[in-house]
Short mmCIF file of C-alpha atoms in Angstrom, two decimals:
data_model
loop_
_atom_site.label_atom_id
_atom_site.label_comp_id
_atom_site.label_asym_id
_atom_site.label_seq_id
_atom_site.Cartn_x
_atom_site.Cartn_y
_atom_site.Cartn_z
CA LYS A 1 -31.45 3.95 -46.25
CA VAL A 2 -29.86 1.69 -48.60
CA ILE A 3 -31.60 0.05 -51.41
CA GLU A 4 -30.24 -3.19 -52.76
CA LEU A 5 -31.24 -4.24 -56.06
CA THR A 6 -30.39 -7.69 -57.34
CA PRO A 7 -30.94 -9.20 -60.89
CA ARG A 8 -33.83 -11.39 -61.07
CA PHE A 9 -32.05 -13.73 -64.03
CA PHE A 10 -28.49 -14.66 -64.89
CA VAL A 11 -26.94 -16.33 -67.97
CA TYR A 12 -24.56 -19.22 -66.96
CA ASN A 13 -22.18 -20.87 -69.51
CA LYS A 14 -21.78 -24.51 -68.89
CA LEU A 15 -20.38 -24.92 -72.32
CA SER A 16 -16.37 -25.40 -72.96
CA ARG A 17 -16.58 -22.58 -75.60
CA PRO A 18 -17.23 -18.82 -75.03
CA ILE A 19 -20.72 -17.90 -75.74
CA CYS A 20 -22.20 -14.10 -76.66
CA PHE A 21 -25.74 -13.43 -75.66
CA ARG A 22 -28.28 -10.29 -75.91
CA GLU A 23 -31.71 -10.04 -76.12
CA VAL A 24 -33.74 -10.43 -79.31
CA GLY A 25 -34.37 -6.75 -80.78
CA THR A 26 -31.77 -5.18 -78.90
CA PRO A 27 -28.56 -3.42 -80.97
CA PRO A 28 -25.70 -5.97 -81.73
CA ALA A 29 -23.37 -4.88 -78.87
CA ARG A 30 -23.40 -8.47 -76.97
CA ALA A 31 -21.71 -9.68 -73.71
CA GLU A 32 -19.45 -12.57 -74.00
CA LEU A 33 -19.28 -15.49 -71.23
CA GLN A 34 -16.42 -17.20 -70.85
CA PRO A 35 -16.60 -21.08 -69.59
CA GLY A 36 -17.78 -21.25 -66.19
CA GLU A 37 -18.80 -17.45 -66.11
CA ARG A 38 -22.11 -16.05 -65.17
CA ALA A 39 -23.45 -12.63 -65.91
CA PRO A 40 -26.78 -10.97 -64.91
CA LEU A 41 -29.76 -9.84 -66.91
CA HIS A 42 -30.34 -6.26 -65.29
CA PHE A 43 -32.70 -4.92 -67.72
CA MET A 44 -35.35 -6.63 -70.03
CA ARG A 45 -37.74 -5.05 -72.52
CA MET A 46 -41.18 -4.95 -71.21
CA GLU A 47 -42.90 -7.19 -74.10
CA ASP A 48 -45.18 -10.33 -73.71
CA ARG A 49 -42.30 -12.55 -75.17
CA ARG A 50 -38.59 -12.15 -73.58
CA LEU A 51 -36.53 -13.73 -75.98
CA LEU A 52 -32.72 -14.31 -75.52
CA THR A 53 -30.40 -15.07 -78.35
CA VAL A 54 -27.29 -16.79 -78.07
CA ALA A 55 -24.04 -17.61 -80.32
CA TYR A 56 -20.40 -18.52 -80.39
CA PRO A 57 -17.95 -15.50 -80.77
CA GLY A 58 -16.96 -14.75 -84.42
CA LEU A 59 -17.57 -12.51 -87.23
CA ASP A 60 -19.87 -15.03 -89.14
CA ALA A 61 -21.91 -15.90 -85.86
CA GLN A 62 -25.13 -17.55 -86.17
CA TRP A 63 -27.69 -16.48 -83.41
CA TYR A 64 -29.91 -18.84 -81.81
CA VAL A 65 -33.36 -17.53 -80.32
CA THR A 66 -34.56 -19.20 -77.22
CA GLU A 67 -37.97 -18.61 -75.43
CA LEU A 68 -36.82 -19.67 -71.72
CA LEU A 69 -37.44 -16.21 -70.35
CA SER A 70 -41.05 -16.05 -71.72
CA GLY A 71 -42.33 -18.76 -69.16
CA LEU A 72 -40.64 -17.15 -66.33
CA CYS A 73 -41.14 -13.26 -66.13
#
């Protein structure tokens, strides 16, 4: 038998600049998305509030938290 696993959520960059994203509370290793790219969210921590943080790439990046996932999970 073959079992296929598909991600429940994707992050899609509709901006004209690259963005970085990661789950709040995870190590600073982050994924970078170029304009028009999308990336799956394979694993999320099991908490009441699942938060995603987004920033433009760079050494002095300011991270912005969004609660978009809290109502969907």
